[in-house]
Amino acid sequence: MKSNAARYKVPPARGVVFASALLTFALACAVSVPPSGGPEDKTPPGVAATVPARDSSGVDPATAIRIEFSDDMTRGALERSVLISPPIIFQRAGWDGRALVIVPDGGLQRDTTYVVRVKAGYRDSHGVPAKSPYEFAFSTGAVLDTARIEGTVRFKREPSGRAVVRCFRVPRTDEFDAAATRPDRESETRPDGTYRLRYLPANDARFVLFTFLDTNGNGVYDAPGEPSLAFPDTIFLTNAVPVVSGVDMTIIDPNEPATVSGVVDNQAGFDSVRVSIRMTALDDSTRVPLYTLCDEKGAYTFARVLGGAYRLRAFLDIQPDSTCGTFVCGDSTAAPCAEPFVDLADTLRVAPGTAVTVPALVLRKREEP
């Protein structure tokens, strides 16, 4: 079923401070714990324990979230590594030894599954980064949501291990913008391009997906420099079908050239002249027109075409000047004749990175209708 995601947009609520911003405020002035003497520590840090416990349910909404690490941490950078979904307002965030403690303002929501994600790359006090993310979930209700959406993200037709996938529960208001709204769940792709959005509700829930290539690794969508894709379908999760697999998405590089090819049947009566093809961009008058010749079978290909809208014309360049004009068809006093040509009836729209096949064209004598 097709989504109406393009119509939705939710502006952030006034006065709401999301997890990352509050962590920045609370921890920006923190300093690294200086390393001790002895051999250099090259062991990546990890999460040793959490409160609430991983996959627990029936959690008291007054509970503080506690993430205990296996080593002393470089604390000032963790505000960019911790993501909590759904977002909460912080009353306080600080450190208790090796544990980051987050106290929600007014407590947690009841009957809600929360997902806490510590992104890969967080560092211990020796500067050693974690190679893998850590994610845990808990519920303030009697049951933990366990539905999921999974698939693969590709970029330039290859699996991408540098993408971020976000999902948003619908309906939203008409102001919803997936590129700017805090997601309900988020996942990073693995090196093989696969992703898994977990801990989702399955009570006839509907979701839209948005993915982008996180080229700078900051976990934030930086438009327009990072290619992105809004998945065109709405995903339904039900108690009968709590897992939807194979939701594959291909991100298109807006700067990736496309190929354009086609065939022209030359019936104009000038068999010794090869058919010329000229493409002119509609939206950029300064762009140099593309020009090529058909082979002996009338086939042609443009190998590197930028995305956009084009006019395409096939013609016989009898007066060889790479343009469609006139040629001397009698004695020097006779009026010149127009070079035979045929235009593609519709505008040729070329999407980046695609292979476009132009409908076959027939080139006839100009005096024919």
XYZ file of C-alpha atoms in Angstrom:
369
model
C 0.000 0.000 0.000
C 1.356 3.421 -0.916
C 2.312 5.837 1.823
C 1.280 9.449 2.183
C 4.587 10.182 3.864
C 5.265 13.215 1.678
C 2.284 15.004 3.256
C 3.335 14.510 6.855
C 5.512 16.899 8.899
C 5.835 17.354 12.671
C 7.734 20.383 13.971
C 9.587 19.767 17.268
C 7.463 20.699 20.273
C 8.358 24.058 21.804
C 10.489 23.695 24.880
C 11.282 20.035 24.288
C 14.964 19.181 24.559
C 15.921 15.857 23.063
C 18.387 13.366 24.493
C 21.400 14.409 22.447
C 21.010 18.114 23.208
C 20.610 17.509 26.933
C 23.583 15.217 27.045
C 25.570 17.925 25.322
C 24.546 20.437 27.999
C 25.203 18.055 30.860
C 28.461 16.563 29.656
C 30.126 19.095 27.360
C 32.335 20.382 30.166
C 33.368 16.903 31.321
C 36.959 15.846 30.749
C 38.569 12.532 30.023
C 39.877 10.448 32.878
C 43.669 10.444 32.404
C 45.127 7.063 31.540
C 47.211 5.255 34.116
C 50.754 4.085 33.546
C 51.772 0.659 32.263
C 51.212 -1.087 28.927
C 48.987 0.641 26.413
C 45.352 -0.510 26.652
C 44.057 -1.509 23.231
C 40.950 -3.402 24.353
C 37.760 -1.732 23.046
C 35.305 -0.624 25.747
C 31.844 -2.099 26.115
C 28.685 -1.858 28.168
C 28.993 -3.977 31.315
C 25.497 -3.560 32.763
C 22.355 -1.489 32.438
C 19.445 -0.382 34.589
C 16.767 -1.253 33.640
C 18.057 -4.660 32.591
C 18.066 -5.565 28.927
C 14.665 -6.793 27.650
C 13.004 -6.266 31.022
C 9.329 -5.365 31.455
C 7.226 -3.934 34.251
C 9.821 -1.213 34.880
C 8.822 1.476 37.370
C 8.359 4.775 35.420
C 10.364 6.539 38.167
C 13.481 4.474 37.353
C 16.642 6.286 36.268
C 18.475 4.921 33.225
C 21.967 3.736 34.073
C 24.614 2.601 31.553
C 27.734 1.159 33.144
C 30.813 0.806 30.954
C 33.640 -1.695 31.207
C 36.299 1.000 31.476
C 36.791 4.632 32.361
C 35.346 6.647 29.497
C 36.089 9.718 27.421
C 32.979 11.341 28.756
C 32.706 14.532 26.748
C 31.938 12.693 23.490
C 29.214 10.367 24.725
C 26.456 12.905 24.166
C 26.875 12.186 20.457
C 26.669 8.438 20.975
C 23.539 7.849 23.084
C 20.100 7.772 21.462
C 16.871 7.078 23.352
C 13.626 6.268 21.553
C 10.978 7.507 22.046
C 12.673 10.795 23.046
C 12.558 11.883 26.682
C 13.202 15.108 28.553
C 16.119 14.951 30.984
C 15.954 16.240 34.518
C 19.593 15.370 35.079
C 22.442 13.502 33.372
C 25.780 12.773 35.004
C 28.365 10.196 35.972
C 28.594 7.771 38.857
C 32.011 6.182 38.473
C 31.960 4.357 35.149
C 28.179 4.676 34.810
C 26.273 7.321 32.884
C 23.063 8.057 34.804
C 20.065 9.695 33.104
C 17.131 10.871 35.205
C 13.995 11.528 33.090
C 12.084 14.703 33.892
C 8.734 13.644 35.347
C 9.566 9.964 34.869
C 9.063 7.646 31.944
C 5.785 7.118 30.115
C 3.680 4.181 31.242
C 3.071 1.165 28.985
C 5.902 2.184 26.691
C 8.842 0.270 25.225
C 12.044 2.309 25.275
C 15.153 1.581 23.214
C 18.534 2.934 24.332
C 21.280 2.801 21.729
C 24.955 3.564 22.307
C 26.453 4.020 18.869
C 29.733 2.444 17.826
C 32.792 4.647 18.183
C 32.426 5.722 21.826
C 35.887 5.800 23.415
C 37.472 4.865 26.703
C 39.888 7.134 28.533
C 42.777 5.739 26.453
C 41.035 6.773 23.236
C 40.255 3.198 22.172
C 36.937 3.157 20.237
C 34.140 0.606 20.534
C 33.754 -1.301 17.279
C 30.098 -2.256 17.721
C 26.995 -0.413 18.934
C 25.145 -1.519 22.061
C 21.375 -1.526 22.212
C 19.008 -2.503 24.980
C 15.279 -2.174 25.467
C 12.900 -2.211 28.397
C 9.198 -1.660 28.927
C 7.241 0.226 31.561
C 4.297 -2.006 30.635
C 3.668 -5.677 31.195
C 4.932 -6.665 27.735
C 8.015 -5.688 25.735
C 7.346 -4.808 22.080
C 9.221 -7.301 19.887
C 8.072 -6.672 16.302
C 10.676 -5.656 13.758
C 11.370 -4.435 10.213
C 14.488 -5.584 8.383
C 16.109 -5.431 4.995
C 19.117 -4.136 3.068
C 20.270 -0.678 2.017
C 22.233 -0.267 -1.217
C 24.134 2.660 -2.651
C 25.332 2.639 -6.260
C 23.868 -0.879 -6.469
C 26.190 -2.194 -3.744
C 25.258 -2.972 -0.095
C 26.099 0.025 2.080
C 27.527 -0.320 5.567
C 27.384 3.451 6.144
C 23.635 4.084 6.112
C 21.223 5.048 8.877
C 17.633 3.765 8.743
C 14.849 5.498 10.651
C 11.183 4.620 11.105
C 8.251 6.818 12.083
C 4.860 5.710 13.269
C 1.914 7.147 11.311
C -0.464 8.878 11.158
C 1.354 12.155 11.647
C 0.192 15.684 10.995
C 0.398 17.241 7.533
C 3.650 18.921 8.603
C 5.641 15.700 9.001
C 9.117 15.743 7.484
C 11.078 12.497 7.861
C 14.392 14.274 7.299
C 13.885 16.626 10.259
C 11.747 14.708 12.785
C 13.029 12.607 15.658
C 12.457 8.922 14.718
C 10.586 6.329 16.741
C 13.362 3.825 16.050
C 16.744 4.017 14.351
C 19.330 1.530 13.146
C 22.697 1.619 11.433
C 23.445 -0.804 8.626
C 25.949 -3.594 9.139
C 28.975 -3.922 6.815
C 26.870 -6.132 4.502
C 24.211 -3.403 4.202
C 21.571 -5.163 6.309
C 19.582 -3.389 9.018
C 17.063 -4.344 11.695
C 14.596 -2.009 13.391
C 13.615 -3.831 16.572
C 11.289 -3.476 19.549
C 8.387 -2.143 17.493
C 4.708 -2.467 18.442
C 2.628 -4.941 16.446
C -0.882 -3.722 17.295
C -1.827 -2.797 13.721
C 0.974 -0.231 13.694
C 1.936 1.605 10.484
C 5.410 2.940 9.807
C 7.244 4.927 7.141
C 10.997 4.541 6.606
C 13.721 7.029 5.796
C 17.361 6.187 5.123
C 20.443 8.258 4.380
C 24.124 7.723 3.735
C 25.945 8.917 6.855
C 29.090 10.013 5.029
C 30.643 11.872 7.969
C 29.635 9.308 10.599
C 27.939 11.785 12.938
C 24.549 10.043 12.936
C 22.817 13.238 11.796
C 21.217 13.754 8.395
C 23.186 16.597 6.811
C 21.204 17.664 3.767
C 21.812 18.129 0.920
C 25.274 16.604 1.015
C 24.179 13.140 2.166
C 22.110 11.108 -0.329
C 18.812 9.884 1.129
C 15.626 7.986 0.332
C 12.085 8.026 1.717
C 10.696 4.512 1.247
C 7.512 4.835 -0.877
C 5.395 2.211 0.918
C 3.854 2.112 4.373
C 4.908 -0.871 6.484
C 2.167 -2.615 8.507
C 2.924 -4.612 11.646
C 0.218 -6.758 13.214
C 0.047 -9.421 15.895
C -0.367 -11.966 13.090
C 2.585 -10.547 11.111
C 4.993 -8.990 13.642
C 8.065 -9.245 11.388
C 8.385 -7.702 7.932
C 11.564 -8.752 6.127
C 13.019 -7.887 2.758
C 12.343 -4.151 2.986
C 15.219 -3.258 0.672
C 16.068 0.323 -0.235
C 18.436 1.741 -2.846
C 19.839 5.211 -2.231
C 20.569 7.102 -5.423
C 23.594 9.367 -5.677
C 22.200 12.613 -7.167
C 25.527 13.178 -8.901
C 25.903 9.705 -10.381
C 25.758 9.760 -14.200
C 23.082 7.785 -16.022
C 23.188 6.065 -19.413
C 20.763 6.805 -22.245
C 20.420 4.508 -25.248
C 18.058 3.844 -28.128
C 17.655 2.973 -31.812
C 16.745 5.067 -34.868
C 15.307 3.578 -38.082
C 16.680 5.715 -40.913
C 14.085 5.832 -43.740
C 15.095 9.267 -45.041
C 16.897 7.960 -48.129
C 20.438 9.021 -47.165
C 22.005 5.676 -46.305
C 25.559 6.976 -46.533
C 25.045 9.460 -43.674
C 25.054 8.174 -40.107
C 22.224 9.388 -37.889
C 23.194 12.021 -35.321
C 21.624 12.284 -31.854
C 21.532 15.524 -29.900
C 20.287 15.917 -26.300
C 19.668 19.360 -24.806
C 18.928 19.977 -21.119
C 15.682 21.849 -20.437
C 16.545 23.181 -16.983
C 20.035 24.497 -17.687
C 20.633 26.662 -20.730
C 24.378 26.761 -20.006
C 24.812 22.978 -20.180
C 26.666 21.827 -23.294
C 24.366 19.690 -25.488
C 25.207 16.011 -25.721
C 26.012 14.697 -29.189
C 26.732 11.255 -30.602
C 26.363 9.163 -33.773
C 24.372 5.999 -34.341
C 26.207 2.876 -35.421
C 25.482 1.049 -38.675
C 22.415 -0.571 -37.069
C 21.025 2.737 -35.849
C 21.891 2.155 -32.181
C 23.329 4.889 -29.943
C 24.393 5.341 -26.304
C 25.251 8.294 -24.100
C 27.458 6.894 -21.344
C 27.547 9.788 -18.841
C 24.331 11.810 -18.569
C 23.549 13.965 -15.533
C 20.083 13.660 -14.057
C 17.496 16.054 -15.448
C 14.990 16.701 -18.222
C 16.092 16.714 -21.862
C 14.924 17.216 -25.435
C 16.210 14.543 -27.813
C 16.475 14.885 -31.582
C 17.686 12.435 -34.242
C 18.806 13.991 -37.535
C 20.969 13.526 -40.596
C 23.934 15.886 -40.446
C 24.301 16.138 -44.227
C 26.000 19.519 -43.947
C 28.467 18.296 -41.281
C 28.395 20.820 -38.455
C 26.909 18.721 -35.569
C 23.686 20.750 -35.689
C 20.379 20.201 -37.408
C 20.080 22.803 -40.181
C 20.051 22.864 -43.962
C 22.146 21.535 -46.815
C 22.655 22.361 -50.483
C 20.294 20.051 -52.320
C 20.394 21.526 -55.849
C 22.460 24.046 -57.794
C 23.938 27.024 -56.002
C 20.897 29.208 -56.778
C 18.332 26.781 -55.362
C 16.956 27.180 -51.851
C 18.683 24.893 -49.337
C 16.830 21.859 -48.033
C 16.186 21.077 -44.387
C 18.125 18.186 -42.949
C 15.767 15.322 -42.047
C 15.082 15.069 -38.283
C 12.685 13.559 -35.771
C 12.106 14.667 -32.187
C 11.234 12.482 -29.251
C 7.627 13.500 -28.612
C 7.912 13.577 -24.823
C 10.430 15.168 -22.522
C 13.147 12.666 -21.663
C 13.493 12.502 -17.875
C 16.713 10.976 -16.614
C 17.144 9.923 -12.982
C 20.698 9.772 -11.576
C 22.426 6.431 -11.843
C 19.773 4.821 -14.041
C 19.859 3.150 -17.455
C 17.273 4.841 -19.693
C 16.052 3.240 -22.933
C 14.519 5.730 -25.375
C 11.544 4.536 -27.463
C 12.541 3.675 -31.040
C 12.453 6.595 -33.480
C 11.782 6.561 -37.233
C 13.578 9.143 -39.371
C 11.655 9.880 -42.613
C 12.018 12.276 -45.543
C 10.941 15.779 -44.608
C 8.285 15.972 -47.311
C 6.449 13.033 -45.750
C 3.780 13.874 -43.119
